[in-house]
Tab-separated table of C-alpha atoms in Angstrom:
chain	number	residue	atom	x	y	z
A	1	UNK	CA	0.000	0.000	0.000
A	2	UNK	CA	1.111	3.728	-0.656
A	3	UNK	CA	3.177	5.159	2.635
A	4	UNK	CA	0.898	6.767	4.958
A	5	UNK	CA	2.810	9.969	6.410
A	6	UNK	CA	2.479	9.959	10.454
A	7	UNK	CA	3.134	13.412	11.979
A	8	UNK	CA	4.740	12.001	14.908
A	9	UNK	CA	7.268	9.816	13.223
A	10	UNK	CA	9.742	12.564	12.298
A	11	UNK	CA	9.976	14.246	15.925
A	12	UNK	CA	10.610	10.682	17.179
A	13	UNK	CA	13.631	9.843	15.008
A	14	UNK	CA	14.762	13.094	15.240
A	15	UNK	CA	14.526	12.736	19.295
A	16	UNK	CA	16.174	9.471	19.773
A	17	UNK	CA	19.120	10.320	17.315
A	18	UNK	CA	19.795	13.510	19.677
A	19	UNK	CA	19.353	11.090	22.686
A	20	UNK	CA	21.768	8.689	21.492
A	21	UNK	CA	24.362	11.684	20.306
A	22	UNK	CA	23.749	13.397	23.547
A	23	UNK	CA	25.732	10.295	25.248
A	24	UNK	CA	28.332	10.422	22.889
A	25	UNK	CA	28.961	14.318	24.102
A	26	UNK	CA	28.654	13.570	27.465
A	27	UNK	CA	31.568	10.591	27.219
A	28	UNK	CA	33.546	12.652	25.346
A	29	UNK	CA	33.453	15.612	28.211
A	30	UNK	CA	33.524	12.998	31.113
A	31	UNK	CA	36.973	11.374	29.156
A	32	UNK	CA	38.562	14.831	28.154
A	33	UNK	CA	37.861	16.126	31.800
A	34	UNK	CA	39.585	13.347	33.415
A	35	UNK	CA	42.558	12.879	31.229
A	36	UNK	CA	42.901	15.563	28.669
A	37	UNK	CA	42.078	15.409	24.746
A	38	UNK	CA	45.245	14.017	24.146
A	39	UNK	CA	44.256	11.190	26.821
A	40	UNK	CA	41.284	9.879	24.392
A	41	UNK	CA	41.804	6.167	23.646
A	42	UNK	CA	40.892	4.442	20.047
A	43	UNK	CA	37.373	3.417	21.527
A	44	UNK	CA	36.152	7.035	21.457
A	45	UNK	CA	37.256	7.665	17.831
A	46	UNK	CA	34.652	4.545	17.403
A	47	UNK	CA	31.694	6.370	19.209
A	48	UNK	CA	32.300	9.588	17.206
A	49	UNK	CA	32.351	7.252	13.863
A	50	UNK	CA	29.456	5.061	15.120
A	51	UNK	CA	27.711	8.174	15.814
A	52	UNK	CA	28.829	9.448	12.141
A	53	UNK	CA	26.954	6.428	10.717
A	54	UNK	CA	23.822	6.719	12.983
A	55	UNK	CA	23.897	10.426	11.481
A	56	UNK	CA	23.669	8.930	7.721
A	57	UNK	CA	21.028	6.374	9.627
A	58	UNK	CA	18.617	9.157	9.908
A	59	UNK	CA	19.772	11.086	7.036
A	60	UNK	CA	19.030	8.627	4.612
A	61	UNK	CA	15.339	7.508	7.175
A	62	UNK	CA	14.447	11.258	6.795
A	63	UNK	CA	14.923	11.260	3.344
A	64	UNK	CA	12.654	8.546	2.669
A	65	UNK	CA	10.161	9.831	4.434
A	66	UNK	CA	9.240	11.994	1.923
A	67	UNK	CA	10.517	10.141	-1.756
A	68	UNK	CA	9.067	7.121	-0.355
A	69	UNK	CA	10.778	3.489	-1.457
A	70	UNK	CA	9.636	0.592	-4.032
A	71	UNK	CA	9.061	-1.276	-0.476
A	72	UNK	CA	6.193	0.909	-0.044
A	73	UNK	CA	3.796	0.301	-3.187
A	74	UNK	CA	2.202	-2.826	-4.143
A	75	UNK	CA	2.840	-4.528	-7.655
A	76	UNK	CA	-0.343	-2.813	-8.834
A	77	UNK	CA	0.164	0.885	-7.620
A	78	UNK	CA	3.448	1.311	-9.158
A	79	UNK	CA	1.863	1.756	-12.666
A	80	UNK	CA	0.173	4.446	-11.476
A	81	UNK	CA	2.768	6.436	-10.215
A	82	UNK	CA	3.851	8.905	-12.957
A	83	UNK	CA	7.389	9.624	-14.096
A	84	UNK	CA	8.780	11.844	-11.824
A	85	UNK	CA	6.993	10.075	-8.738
A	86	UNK	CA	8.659	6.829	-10.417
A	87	UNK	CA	12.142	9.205	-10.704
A	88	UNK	CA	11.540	10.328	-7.260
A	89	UNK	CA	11.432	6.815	-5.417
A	90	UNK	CA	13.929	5.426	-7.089
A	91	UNK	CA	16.115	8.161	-5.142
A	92	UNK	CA	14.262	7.490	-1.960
A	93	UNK	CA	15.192	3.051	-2.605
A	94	UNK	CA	19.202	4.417	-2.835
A	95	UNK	CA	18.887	6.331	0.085
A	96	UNK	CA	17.010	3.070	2.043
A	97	UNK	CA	19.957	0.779	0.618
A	98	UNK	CA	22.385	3.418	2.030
A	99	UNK	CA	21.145	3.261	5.353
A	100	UNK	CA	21.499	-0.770	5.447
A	101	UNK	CA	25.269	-0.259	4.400
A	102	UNK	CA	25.461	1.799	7.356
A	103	UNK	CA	23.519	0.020	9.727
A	104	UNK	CA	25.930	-2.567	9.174
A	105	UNK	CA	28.955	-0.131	9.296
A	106	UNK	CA	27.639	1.318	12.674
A	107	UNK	CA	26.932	-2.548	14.095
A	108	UNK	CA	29.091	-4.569	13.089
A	109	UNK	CA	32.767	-3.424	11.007
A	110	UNK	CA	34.655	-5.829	13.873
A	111	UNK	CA	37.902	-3.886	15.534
A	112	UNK	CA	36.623	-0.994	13.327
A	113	UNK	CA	34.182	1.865	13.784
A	114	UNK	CA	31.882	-0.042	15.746
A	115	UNK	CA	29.952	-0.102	18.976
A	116	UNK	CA	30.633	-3.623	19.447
A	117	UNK	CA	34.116	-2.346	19.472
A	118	UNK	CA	33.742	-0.509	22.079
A	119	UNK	CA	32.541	-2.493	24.595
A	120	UNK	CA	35.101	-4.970	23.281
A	121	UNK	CA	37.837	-2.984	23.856
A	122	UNK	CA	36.617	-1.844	27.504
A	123	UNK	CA	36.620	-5.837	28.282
A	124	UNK	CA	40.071	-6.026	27.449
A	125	UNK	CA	41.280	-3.730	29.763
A	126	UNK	CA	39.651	-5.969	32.606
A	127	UNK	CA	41.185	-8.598	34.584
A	128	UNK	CA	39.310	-11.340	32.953
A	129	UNK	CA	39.955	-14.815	33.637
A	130	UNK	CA	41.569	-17.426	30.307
A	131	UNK	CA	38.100	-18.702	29.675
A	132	UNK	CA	37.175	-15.134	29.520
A	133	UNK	CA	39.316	-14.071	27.175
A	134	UNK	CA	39.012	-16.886	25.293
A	135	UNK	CA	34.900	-15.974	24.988
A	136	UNK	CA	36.178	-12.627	24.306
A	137	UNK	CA	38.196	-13.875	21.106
A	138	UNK	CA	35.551	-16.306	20.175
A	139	UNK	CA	33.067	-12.983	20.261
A	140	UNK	CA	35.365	-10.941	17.971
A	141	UNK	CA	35.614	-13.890	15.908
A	142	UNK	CA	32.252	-13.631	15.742
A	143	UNK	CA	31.408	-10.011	15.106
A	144	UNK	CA	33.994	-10.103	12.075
A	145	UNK	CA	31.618	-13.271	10.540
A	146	UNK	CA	28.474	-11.438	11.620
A	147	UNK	CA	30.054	-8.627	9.535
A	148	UNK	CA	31.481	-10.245	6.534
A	149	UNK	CA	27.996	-12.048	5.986
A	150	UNK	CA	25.348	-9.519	6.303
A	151	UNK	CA	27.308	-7.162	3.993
A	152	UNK	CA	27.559	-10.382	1.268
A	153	UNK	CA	24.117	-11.047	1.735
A	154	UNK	CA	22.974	-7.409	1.105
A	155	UNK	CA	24.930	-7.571	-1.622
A	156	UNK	CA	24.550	-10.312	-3.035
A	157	UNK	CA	21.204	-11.627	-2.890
A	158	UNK	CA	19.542	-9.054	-5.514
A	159	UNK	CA	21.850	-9.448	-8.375
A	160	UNK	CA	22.389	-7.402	-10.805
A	161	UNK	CA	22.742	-4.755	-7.980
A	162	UNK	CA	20.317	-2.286	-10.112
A	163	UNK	CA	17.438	-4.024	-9.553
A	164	UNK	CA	17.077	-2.874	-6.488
A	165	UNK	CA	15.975	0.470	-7.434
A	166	UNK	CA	13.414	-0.697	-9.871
A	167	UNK	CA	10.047	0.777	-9.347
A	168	UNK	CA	8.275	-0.301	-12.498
A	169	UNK	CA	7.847	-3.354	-12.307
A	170	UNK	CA	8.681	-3.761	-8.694
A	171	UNK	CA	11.739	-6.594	-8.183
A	172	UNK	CA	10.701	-9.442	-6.063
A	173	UNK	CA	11.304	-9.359	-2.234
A	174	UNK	CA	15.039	-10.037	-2.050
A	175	UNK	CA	15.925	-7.111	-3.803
A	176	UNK	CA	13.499	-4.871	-1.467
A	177	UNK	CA	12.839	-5.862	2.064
A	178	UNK	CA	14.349	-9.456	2.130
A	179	UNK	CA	13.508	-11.443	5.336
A	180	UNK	CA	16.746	-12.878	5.218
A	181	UNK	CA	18.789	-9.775	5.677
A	182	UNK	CA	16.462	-8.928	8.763
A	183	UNK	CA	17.544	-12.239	10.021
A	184	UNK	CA	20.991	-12.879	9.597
A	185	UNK	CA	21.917	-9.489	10.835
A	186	UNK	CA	19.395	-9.643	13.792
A	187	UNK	CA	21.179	-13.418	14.760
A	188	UNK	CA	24.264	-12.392	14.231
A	189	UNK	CA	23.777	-8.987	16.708
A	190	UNK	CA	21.772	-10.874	19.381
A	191	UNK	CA	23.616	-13.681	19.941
A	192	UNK	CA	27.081	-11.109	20.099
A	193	UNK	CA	25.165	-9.763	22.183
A	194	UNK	CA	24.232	-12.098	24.593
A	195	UNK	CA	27.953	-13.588	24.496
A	196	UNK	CA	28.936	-9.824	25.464
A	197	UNK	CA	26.643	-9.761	28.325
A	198	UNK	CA	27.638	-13.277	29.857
A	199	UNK	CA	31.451	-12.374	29.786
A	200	UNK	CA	31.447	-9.745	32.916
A	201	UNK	CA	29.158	-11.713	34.815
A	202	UNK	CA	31.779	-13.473	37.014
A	203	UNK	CA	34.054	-10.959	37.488
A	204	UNK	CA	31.427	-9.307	40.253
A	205	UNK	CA	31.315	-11.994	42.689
A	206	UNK	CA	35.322	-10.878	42.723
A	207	UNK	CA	34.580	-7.035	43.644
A	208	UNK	CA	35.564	-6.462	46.678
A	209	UNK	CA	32.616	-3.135	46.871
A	210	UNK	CA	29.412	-3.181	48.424
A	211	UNK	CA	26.722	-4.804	46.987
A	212	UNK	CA	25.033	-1.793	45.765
A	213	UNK	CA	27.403	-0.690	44.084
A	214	UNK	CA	28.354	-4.419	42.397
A	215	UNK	CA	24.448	-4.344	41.165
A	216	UNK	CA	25.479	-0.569	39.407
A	217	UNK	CA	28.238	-2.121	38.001
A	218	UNK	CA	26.318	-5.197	36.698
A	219	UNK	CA	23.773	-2.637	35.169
A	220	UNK	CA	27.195	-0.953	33.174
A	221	UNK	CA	28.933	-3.891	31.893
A	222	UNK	CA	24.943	-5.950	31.438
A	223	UNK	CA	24.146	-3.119	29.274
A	224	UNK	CA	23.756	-5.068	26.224
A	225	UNK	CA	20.430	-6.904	27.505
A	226	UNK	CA	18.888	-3.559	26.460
A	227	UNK	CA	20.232	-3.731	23.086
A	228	UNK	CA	19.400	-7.339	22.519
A	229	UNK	CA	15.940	-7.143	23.866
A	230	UNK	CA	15.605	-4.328	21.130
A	231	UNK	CA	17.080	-6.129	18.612
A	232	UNK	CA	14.606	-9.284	19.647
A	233	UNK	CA	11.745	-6.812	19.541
A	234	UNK	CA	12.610	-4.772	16.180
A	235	UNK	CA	13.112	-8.433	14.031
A	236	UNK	CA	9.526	-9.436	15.470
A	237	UNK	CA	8.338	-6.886	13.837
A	238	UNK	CA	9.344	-6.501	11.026
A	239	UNK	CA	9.773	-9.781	9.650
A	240	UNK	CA	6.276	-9.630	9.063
A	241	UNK	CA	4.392	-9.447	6.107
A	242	UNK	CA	3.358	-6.414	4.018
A	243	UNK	CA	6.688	-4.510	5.556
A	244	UNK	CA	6.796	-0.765	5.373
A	245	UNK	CA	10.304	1.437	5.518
A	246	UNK	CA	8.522	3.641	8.253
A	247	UNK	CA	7.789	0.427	10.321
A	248	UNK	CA	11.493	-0.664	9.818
A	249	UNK	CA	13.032	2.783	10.370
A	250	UNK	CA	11.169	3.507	13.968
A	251	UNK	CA	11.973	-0.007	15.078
A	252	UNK	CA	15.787	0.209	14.092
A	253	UNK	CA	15.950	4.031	15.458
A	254	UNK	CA	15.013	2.541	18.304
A	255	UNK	CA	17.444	0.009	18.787
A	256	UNK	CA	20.044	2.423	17.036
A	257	UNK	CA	19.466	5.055	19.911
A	258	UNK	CA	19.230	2.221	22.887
A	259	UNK	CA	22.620	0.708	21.802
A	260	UNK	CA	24.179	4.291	21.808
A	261	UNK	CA	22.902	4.976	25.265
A	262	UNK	CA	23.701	1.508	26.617
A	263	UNK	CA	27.113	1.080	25.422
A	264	UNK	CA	28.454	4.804	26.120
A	265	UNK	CA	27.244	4.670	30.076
A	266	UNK	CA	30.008	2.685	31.517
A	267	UNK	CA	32.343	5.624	30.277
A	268	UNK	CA	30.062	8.430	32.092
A	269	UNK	CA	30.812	7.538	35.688
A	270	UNK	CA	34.026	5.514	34.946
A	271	UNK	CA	37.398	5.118	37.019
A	272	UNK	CA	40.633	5.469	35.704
A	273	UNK	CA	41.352	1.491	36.932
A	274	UNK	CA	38.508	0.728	34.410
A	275	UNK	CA	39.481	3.672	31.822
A	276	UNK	CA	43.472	3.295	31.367
């Protein structure tokens, strides 16, 4: 069916892209304050790129808003749409493919420009145990498959790549808003996720702090459980049929903007044991 403009969709992308960057800012003054700008490790050059990709994120969501994408018509409408409506989604379908790419870039690109990263590289500074750090590896491991395969499947699976800006007549599902894609890149993140979460677990009941302040740090390094249930609730729905790019775009805001907040905390009340 044709996309059905909602006046509160807008303000709410808008709002939890300035959420999300708002943590960025605030890690960046918390780490500059405590040990200069020439203190800043590689994991904040990370959260300013991740929050460079969450930028075209929204760019590319606002953009459709407005062209609209071949995801959004049925076979039928399409051959009513005249030329320069046909022109003018087309543009909006680059933009939408543009925001997978960096969806994936701001997920996933393992070592590189990623939130993952982050919290990766804050584990290593831990005094983790061998089995630990041998989850740890197994999780980068991991995140660089999760990576290589979601960008081969976007790739790949519509072949030859143009198709999948064809409005007249529309492509079939791969090439628009393939099931598979949702999936492999919602596995991939959840169970990183969850592997993520499990690895500071232990390390509490070796804390020698109060337990009031062990449960803050459990809520810190546990942060991810936000981001996966997110991730579990955005690939409910929108693995569904008769997908639309403003269903897609609100539910992967939102688990943009959650991740952002999650993973940046730890660094806004941090100590330099946890820091250096």
């Amino acid at each position: 069916m044709a996309p059905v403009k909602g006046e509160h969709f807008l303000p709410e992308v808008w709002a939890l892209f300035s959420l999300g960057s708002l943590w960025v800012v605030m890690r960046f003054a918390v780490r500059i304050r405590i040990f200069g700008i020439y203190g800043l490790q590689i994991d904040d050059g990370f959260a300013f790129v991740a929050l460079f990709a969450f930028a075209i994120v929204i760019a590319g969501i606002h953009c459709t808003y407005y062209t609209a994408t071949n995801i959004d018509y049925a076979p039928d409408e399409v051959w009513a749409l005249t030329p320069a409506k046909v022109k003018q989604v087309e543009w909006g379908t680059k933009f939408y493919v543009i925001t997978w790419y960096a969806l994936t870039f701001y997920l996933w690109v393992p070592q590189v420009f990623s939130l993952k990263a982050i919290v990766i590289i804050l584990y290593r500074r831990l005094a983790f145990g061998s089995w630990q750090k041998k989850l740890l590896k197994f999780t980068i491991v991991l995140c660089i498959c999760g990576f290589t395969a979601t960008t081969l499947l976007l790739t790949l699976l519509c072949l030859p790549f143009k198709k999948r800006f064809q409005v007249q007549p529309l492509p079939d599902k791969n090439c628009t808003a393939s099931p598979y894609a949702f999936i492999v890149l919602s596995c991939f993140n959840a169970v990183t996720d969850a592997l993520l979460l499990a690895i500071p677990v232990p390390l509490l009941w070796t804390l020698r702090i109060p337990l009031c302040k062990r449960c803050m740090v459990f809520l810190l390094l546990s942060s991810g459980i936000f981001v996966l249930a997110a991730c579990v609730t955005r690939v409910s729905l929108t693995v569904v049929p008769n997908i639309t790019v403003r269903i897609i775009a609100r539910w992967g805001t939102r688990e943009l903007s959650i991740a952002m907040v999650a993973v940046n905390s730890a660094s806004l009340r941090p100590s330099k044991a946890l820091l250096i």
